[in-house]
Short mmCIF file of C-alpha atoms in Angstrom, two decimals:
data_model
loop_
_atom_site.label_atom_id
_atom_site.label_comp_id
_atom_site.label_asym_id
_atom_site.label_seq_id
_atom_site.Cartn_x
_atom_site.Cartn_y
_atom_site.Cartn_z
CA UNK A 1 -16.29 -5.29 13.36
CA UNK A 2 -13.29 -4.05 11.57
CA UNK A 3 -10.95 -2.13 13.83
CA UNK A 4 -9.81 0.81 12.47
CA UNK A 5 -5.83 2.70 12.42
CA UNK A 6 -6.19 5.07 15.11
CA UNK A 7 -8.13 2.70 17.35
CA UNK A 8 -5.71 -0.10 17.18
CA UNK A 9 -2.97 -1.41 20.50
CA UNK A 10 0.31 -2.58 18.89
CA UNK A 11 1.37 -5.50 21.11
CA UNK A 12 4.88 -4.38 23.38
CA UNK A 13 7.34 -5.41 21.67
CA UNK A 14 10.27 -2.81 22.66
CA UNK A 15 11.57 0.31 21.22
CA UNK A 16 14.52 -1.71 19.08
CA UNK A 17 11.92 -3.89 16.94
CA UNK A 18 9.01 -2.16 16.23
CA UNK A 19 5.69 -3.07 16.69
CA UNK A 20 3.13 -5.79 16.02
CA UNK A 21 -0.28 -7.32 16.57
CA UNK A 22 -2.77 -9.79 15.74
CA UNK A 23 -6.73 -9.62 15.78
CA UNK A 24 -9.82 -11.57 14.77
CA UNK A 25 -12.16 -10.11 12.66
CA UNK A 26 -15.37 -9.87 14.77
CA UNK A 27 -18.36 -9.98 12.90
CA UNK A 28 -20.83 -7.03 12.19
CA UNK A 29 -23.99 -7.57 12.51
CA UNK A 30 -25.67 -3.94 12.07
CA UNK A 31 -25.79 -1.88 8.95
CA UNK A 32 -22.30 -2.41 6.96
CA UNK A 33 -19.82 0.23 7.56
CA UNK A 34 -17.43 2.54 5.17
CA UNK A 35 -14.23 3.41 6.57
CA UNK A 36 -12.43 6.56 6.04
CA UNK A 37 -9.89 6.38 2.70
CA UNK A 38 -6.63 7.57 4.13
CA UNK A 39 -2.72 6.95 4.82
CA UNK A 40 -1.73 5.02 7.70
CA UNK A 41 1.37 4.60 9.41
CA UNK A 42 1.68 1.16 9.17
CA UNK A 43 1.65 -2.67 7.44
CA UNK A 44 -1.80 -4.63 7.48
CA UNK A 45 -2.59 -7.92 6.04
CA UNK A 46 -5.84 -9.16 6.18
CA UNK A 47 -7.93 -12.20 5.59
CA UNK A 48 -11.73 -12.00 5.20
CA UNK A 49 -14.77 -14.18 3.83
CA UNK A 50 -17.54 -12.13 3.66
CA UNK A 51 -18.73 -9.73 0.65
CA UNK A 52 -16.93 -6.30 0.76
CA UNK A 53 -15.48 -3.70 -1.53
CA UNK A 54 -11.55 -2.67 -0.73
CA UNK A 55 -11.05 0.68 -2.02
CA UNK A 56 -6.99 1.54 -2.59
CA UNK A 57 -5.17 4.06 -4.33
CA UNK A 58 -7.66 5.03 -7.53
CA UNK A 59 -8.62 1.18 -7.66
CA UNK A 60 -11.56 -0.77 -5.99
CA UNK A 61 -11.99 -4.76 -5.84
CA UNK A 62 -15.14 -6.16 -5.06
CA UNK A 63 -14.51 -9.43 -2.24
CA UNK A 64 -17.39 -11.81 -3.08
CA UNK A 65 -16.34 -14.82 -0.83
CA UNK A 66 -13.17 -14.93 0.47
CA UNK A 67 -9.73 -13.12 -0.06
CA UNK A 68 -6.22 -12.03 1.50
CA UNK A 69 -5.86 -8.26 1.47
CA UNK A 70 -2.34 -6.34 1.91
CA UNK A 71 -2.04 -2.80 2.58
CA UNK A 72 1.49 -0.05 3.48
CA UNK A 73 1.98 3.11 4.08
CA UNK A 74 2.25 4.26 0.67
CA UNK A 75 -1.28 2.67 -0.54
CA UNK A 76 -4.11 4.78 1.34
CA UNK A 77 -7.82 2.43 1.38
CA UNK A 78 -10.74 1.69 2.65
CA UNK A 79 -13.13 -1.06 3.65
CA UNK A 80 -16.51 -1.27 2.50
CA UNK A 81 -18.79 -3.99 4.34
CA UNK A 82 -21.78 -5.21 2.34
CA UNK A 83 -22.80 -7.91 4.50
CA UNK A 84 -21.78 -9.27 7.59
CA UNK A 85 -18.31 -10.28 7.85
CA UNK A 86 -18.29 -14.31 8.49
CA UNK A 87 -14.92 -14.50 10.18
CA UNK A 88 -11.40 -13.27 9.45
CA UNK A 89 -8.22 -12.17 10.74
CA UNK A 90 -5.72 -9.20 10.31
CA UNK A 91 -2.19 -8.01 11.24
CA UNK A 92 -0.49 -4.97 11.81
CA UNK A 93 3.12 -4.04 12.08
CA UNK A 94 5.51 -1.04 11.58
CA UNK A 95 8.00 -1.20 9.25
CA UNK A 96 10.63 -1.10 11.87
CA UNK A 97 9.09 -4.54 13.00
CA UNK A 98 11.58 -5.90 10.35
CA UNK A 99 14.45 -3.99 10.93
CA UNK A 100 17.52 -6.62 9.35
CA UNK A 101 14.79 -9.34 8.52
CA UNK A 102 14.28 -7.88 5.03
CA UNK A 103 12.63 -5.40 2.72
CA UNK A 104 9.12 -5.43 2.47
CA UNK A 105 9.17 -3.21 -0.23
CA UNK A 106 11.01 -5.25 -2.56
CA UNK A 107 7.62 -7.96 -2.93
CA UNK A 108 5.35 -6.71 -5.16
CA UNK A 109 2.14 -6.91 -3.12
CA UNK A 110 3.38 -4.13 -1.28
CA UNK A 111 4.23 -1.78 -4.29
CA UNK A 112 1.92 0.76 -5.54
CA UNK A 113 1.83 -0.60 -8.77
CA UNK A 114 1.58 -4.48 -7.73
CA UNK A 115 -1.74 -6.52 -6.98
CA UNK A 116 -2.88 -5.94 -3.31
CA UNK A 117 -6.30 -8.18 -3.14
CA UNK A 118 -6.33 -12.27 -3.91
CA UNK A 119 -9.40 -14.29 -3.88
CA UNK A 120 -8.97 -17.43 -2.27
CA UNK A 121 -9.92 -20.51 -3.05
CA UNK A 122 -11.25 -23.16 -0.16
CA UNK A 123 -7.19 -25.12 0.50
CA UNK A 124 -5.94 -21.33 0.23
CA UNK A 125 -8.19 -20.41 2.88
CA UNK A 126 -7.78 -22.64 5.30
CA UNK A 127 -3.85 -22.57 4.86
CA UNK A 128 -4.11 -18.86 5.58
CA UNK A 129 -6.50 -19.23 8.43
CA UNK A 130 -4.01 -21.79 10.26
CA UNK A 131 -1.15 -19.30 9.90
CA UNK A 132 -3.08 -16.57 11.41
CA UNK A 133 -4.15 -19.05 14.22
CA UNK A 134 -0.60 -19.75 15.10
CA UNK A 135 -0.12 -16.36 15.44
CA UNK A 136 -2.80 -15.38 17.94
CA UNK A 137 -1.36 -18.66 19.96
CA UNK A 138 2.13 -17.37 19.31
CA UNK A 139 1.90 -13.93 20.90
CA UNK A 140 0.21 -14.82 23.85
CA UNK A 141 3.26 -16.90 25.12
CA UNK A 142 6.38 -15.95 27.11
CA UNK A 143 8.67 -17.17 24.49
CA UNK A 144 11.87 -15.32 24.21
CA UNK A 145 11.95 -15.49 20.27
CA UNK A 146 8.18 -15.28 19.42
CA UNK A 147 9.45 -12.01 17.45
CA UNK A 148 10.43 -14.35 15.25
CA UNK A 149 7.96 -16.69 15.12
CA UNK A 150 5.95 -13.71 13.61
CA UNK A 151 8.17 -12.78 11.56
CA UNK A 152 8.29 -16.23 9.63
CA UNK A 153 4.43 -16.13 10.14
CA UNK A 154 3.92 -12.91 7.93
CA UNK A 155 6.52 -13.56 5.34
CA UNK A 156 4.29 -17.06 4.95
CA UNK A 157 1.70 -15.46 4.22
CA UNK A 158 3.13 -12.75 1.78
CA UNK A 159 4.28 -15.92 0.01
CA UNK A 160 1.21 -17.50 -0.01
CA UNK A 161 -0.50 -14.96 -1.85
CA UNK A 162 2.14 -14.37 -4.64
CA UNK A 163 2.26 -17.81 -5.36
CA UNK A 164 -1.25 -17.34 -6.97
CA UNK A 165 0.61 -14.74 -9.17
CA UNK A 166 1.80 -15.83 -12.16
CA UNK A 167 6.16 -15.92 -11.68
CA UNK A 168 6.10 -13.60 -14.91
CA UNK A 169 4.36 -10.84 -13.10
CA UNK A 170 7.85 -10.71 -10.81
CA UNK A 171 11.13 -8.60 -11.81
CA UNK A 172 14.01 -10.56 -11.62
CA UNK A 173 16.64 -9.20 -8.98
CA UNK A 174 18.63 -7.62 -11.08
CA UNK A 175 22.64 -6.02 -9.48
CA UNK A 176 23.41 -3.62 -12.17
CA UNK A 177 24.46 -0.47 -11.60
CA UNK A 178 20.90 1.02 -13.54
CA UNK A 179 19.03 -1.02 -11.79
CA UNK A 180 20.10 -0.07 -8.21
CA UNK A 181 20.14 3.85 -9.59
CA UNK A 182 16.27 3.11 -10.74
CA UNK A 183 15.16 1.22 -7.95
CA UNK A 184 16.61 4.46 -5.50
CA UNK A 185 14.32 6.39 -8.20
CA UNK A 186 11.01 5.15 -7.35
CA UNK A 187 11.79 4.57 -4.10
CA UNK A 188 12.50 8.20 -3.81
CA UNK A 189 9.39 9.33 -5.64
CA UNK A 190 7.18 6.66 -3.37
CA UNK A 191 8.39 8.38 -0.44
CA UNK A 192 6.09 11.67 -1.46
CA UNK A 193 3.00 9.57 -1.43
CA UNK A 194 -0.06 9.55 -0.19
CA UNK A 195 -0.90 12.92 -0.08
CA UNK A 196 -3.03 13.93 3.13
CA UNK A 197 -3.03 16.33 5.96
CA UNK A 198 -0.07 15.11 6.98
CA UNK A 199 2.07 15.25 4.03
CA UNK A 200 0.02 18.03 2.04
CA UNK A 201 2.46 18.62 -1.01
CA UNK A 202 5.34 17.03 -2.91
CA UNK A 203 8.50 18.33 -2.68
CA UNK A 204 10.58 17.25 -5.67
CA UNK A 205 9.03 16.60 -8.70
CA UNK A 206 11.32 17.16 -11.96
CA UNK A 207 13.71 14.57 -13.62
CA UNK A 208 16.75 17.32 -12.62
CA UNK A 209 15.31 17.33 -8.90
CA UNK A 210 15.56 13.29 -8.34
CA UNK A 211 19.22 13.37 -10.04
CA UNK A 212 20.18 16.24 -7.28
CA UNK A 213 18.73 13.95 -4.49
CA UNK A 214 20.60 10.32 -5.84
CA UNK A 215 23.82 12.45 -6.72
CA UNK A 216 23.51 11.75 -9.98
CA UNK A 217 23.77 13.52 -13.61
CA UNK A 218 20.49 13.82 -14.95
CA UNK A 219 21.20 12.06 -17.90
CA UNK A 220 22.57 9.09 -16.42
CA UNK A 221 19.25 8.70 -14.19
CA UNK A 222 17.36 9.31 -17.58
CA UNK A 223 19.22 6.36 -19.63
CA UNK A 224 18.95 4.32 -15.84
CA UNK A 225 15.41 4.19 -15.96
CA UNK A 226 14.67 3.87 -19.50
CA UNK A 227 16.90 0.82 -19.81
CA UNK A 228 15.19 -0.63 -16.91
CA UNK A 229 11.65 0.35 -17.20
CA UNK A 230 11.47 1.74 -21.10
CA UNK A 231 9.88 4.54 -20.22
CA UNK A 232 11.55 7.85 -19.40
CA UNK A 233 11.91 9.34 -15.83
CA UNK A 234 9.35 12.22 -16.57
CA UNK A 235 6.90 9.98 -17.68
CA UNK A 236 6.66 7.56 -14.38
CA UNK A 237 6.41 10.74 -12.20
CA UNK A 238 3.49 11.78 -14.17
CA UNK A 239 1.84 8.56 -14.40
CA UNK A 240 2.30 8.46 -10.72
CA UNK A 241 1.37 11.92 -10.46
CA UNK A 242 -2.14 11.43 -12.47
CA UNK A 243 -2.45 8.13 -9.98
CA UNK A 244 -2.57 10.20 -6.98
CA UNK A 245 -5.04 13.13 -8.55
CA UNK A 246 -7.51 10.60 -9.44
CA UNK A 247 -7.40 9.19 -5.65
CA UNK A 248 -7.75 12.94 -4.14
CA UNK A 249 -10.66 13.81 -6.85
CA UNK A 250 -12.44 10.22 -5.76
CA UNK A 251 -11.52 10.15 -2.29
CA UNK A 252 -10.76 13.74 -0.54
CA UNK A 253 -12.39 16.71 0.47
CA UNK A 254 -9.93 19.36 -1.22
CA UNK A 255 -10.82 21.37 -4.24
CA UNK A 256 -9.39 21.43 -7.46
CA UNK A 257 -7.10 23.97 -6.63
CA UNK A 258 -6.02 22.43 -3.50
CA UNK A 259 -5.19 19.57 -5.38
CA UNK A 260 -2.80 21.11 -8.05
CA UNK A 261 -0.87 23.04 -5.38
CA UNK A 262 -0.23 19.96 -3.45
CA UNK A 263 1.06 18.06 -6.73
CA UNK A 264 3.54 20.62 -7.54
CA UNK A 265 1.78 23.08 -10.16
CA UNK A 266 1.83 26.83 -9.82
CA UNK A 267 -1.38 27.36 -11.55
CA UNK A 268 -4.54 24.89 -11.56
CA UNK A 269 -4.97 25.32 -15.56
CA UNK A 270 -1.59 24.08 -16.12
CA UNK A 271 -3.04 21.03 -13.96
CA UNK A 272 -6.35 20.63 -15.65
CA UNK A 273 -4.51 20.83 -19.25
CA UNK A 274 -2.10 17.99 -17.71
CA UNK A 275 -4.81 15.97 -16.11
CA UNK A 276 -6.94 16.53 -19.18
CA UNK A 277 -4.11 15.57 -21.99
CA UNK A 278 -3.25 12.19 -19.55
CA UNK A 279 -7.02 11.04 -19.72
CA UNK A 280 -8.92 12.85 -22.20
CA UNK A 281 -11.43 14.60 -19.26
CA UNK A 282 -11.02 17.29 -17.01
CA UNK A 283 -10.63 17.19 -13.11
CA UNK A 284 -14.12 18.42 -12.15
CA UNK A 285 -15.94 15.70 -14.74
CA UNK A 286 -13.86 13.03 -13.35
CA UNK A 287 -14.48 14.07 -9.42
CA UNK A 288 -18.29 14.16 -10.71
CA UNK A 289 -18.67 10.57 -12.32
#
């Protein structure tokens, strides 16, 4: 069965390094599942073979045989069984877990925007499998510096997986000053995201409101991010924007109205004529398909 979030025991690790674990997937036999779309406070990478549907942001992939899954805090899903599960693996760990071992953020797999599901092939598999075995063996022991064992462990697997990514697909690390002041950007507007009962509205919203919070001129943000992504700042926070209405219309309980206060707009007709000029449909009609 897949183990949920809330019903999941991080190994002890201690208070400095965060936290980590590492189960097999045990397989379901009984009538297939659908777990609750939300946020969670923490990393997850998973392998499964076994058909399934993985529901994220306003996305869903379809798992017909076998595949490496990797969710964060910023991408709320869900897991959809449609048969049993043959066998599998997953990992959990908080992002204090690499404290000074790097930036998970920085790989693509764990943007918003990046690819999050990769079918595997048979070699892919098994490579996977073997990593995930030598965890379970790994944090059973007494070692001092299994930590780091783990460590390596996950950052093989993130590898693994973009690999199968065309190199393309990757931005080159870039030092510029533009690129650091963009990269603070959509860091800062990832922050606001998901939306849920925890974090029920967005704070800062406006081109002039990110500038304020980097210390920055508006302008220079605005020429920042258009050199670096060619769009302008006001039209990634709306794309972003429209991303996260389409995943509260699909996947949450609120109503319309709910929904435009908690993206920032005073009045929900000045959010159905956004929503409706961004994809040619209104709210309601897209909540109903």
């Amino acid at each position: 069965m897949i183990n949920e979030a809330d019903d999941l025991l991080f190994e002890p690790t201690s208070k400095d390094i965060g936290n980590f674990n590492v189960f097999r997937f045990e397989p379901f036999q009984e009538s297939p599942p659908k777990h609750p779309y939300r946020a969670r406070d923490y990393f997850k990478i998973s392998l499964v073979k076994g058909n399934c549907a993985i529901h994220y942001a306003d996305k869903s992939v379809v798992v017909k045989d076998q595949a490496i899954a990797f969710s964060n805090p910023h991408i709320p899903y869900s897991w959809e069984q449609r048969e049993e599960i043959k066998s599998g693996y997953f990992c959990v760990f908080t992002k204090d877990f690499f404290h000074q071992f790097g930036n998970l953020n920085q790989y693509h797999i764990f943007q918003p925007s990046g690819q999050h599901i990769f079918e595997l092939g048979e070699k892919e598999w098994n490579l996977a499998a073997s990593i995930f075995e030598k965890m379970l063996a790994e944090i059973n022991t007494e070692y001092a510096f299994k930590w780091d064992i783990l460590r390596t462990s996950v950052y093989e697997l993130i590898h693994l997986a973009m690999k199968l990514q065309p190199t393309s697909t990757f931005e080159k690390p870039g030092t510029s000053a533009s690129k650091r002041i963009t990269s603070l950007f959509l860091e800062l507007l990832e922050r606001q995201f998901p939306l849920d009962e925890l974090n029920p509205k967005i704070n800062i919203r406006s081109a002039s409101d990110f500038a304020s919070q980097l210390s920055v001129h508006t302008n220079h943000l605005n020429r920042a991010v258009k050199e670096i992504t060619t769009k302008t700042t006001t039209q990634i926070i709306g794309q972003r924007i429209i991303q996260e209405a389409k995943a509260l219309l699909k996947h949450s309980t609120w109503n319309i109205s709910e929904i435009a206060y908690s993206l920032g707009f005073e009045e929900t007709s000045h959010f159905n004529n956004f929503f409706k000029k961004s994809l040619g449909t209104t709210p309601q009609r897209f909540r109903n398909v």
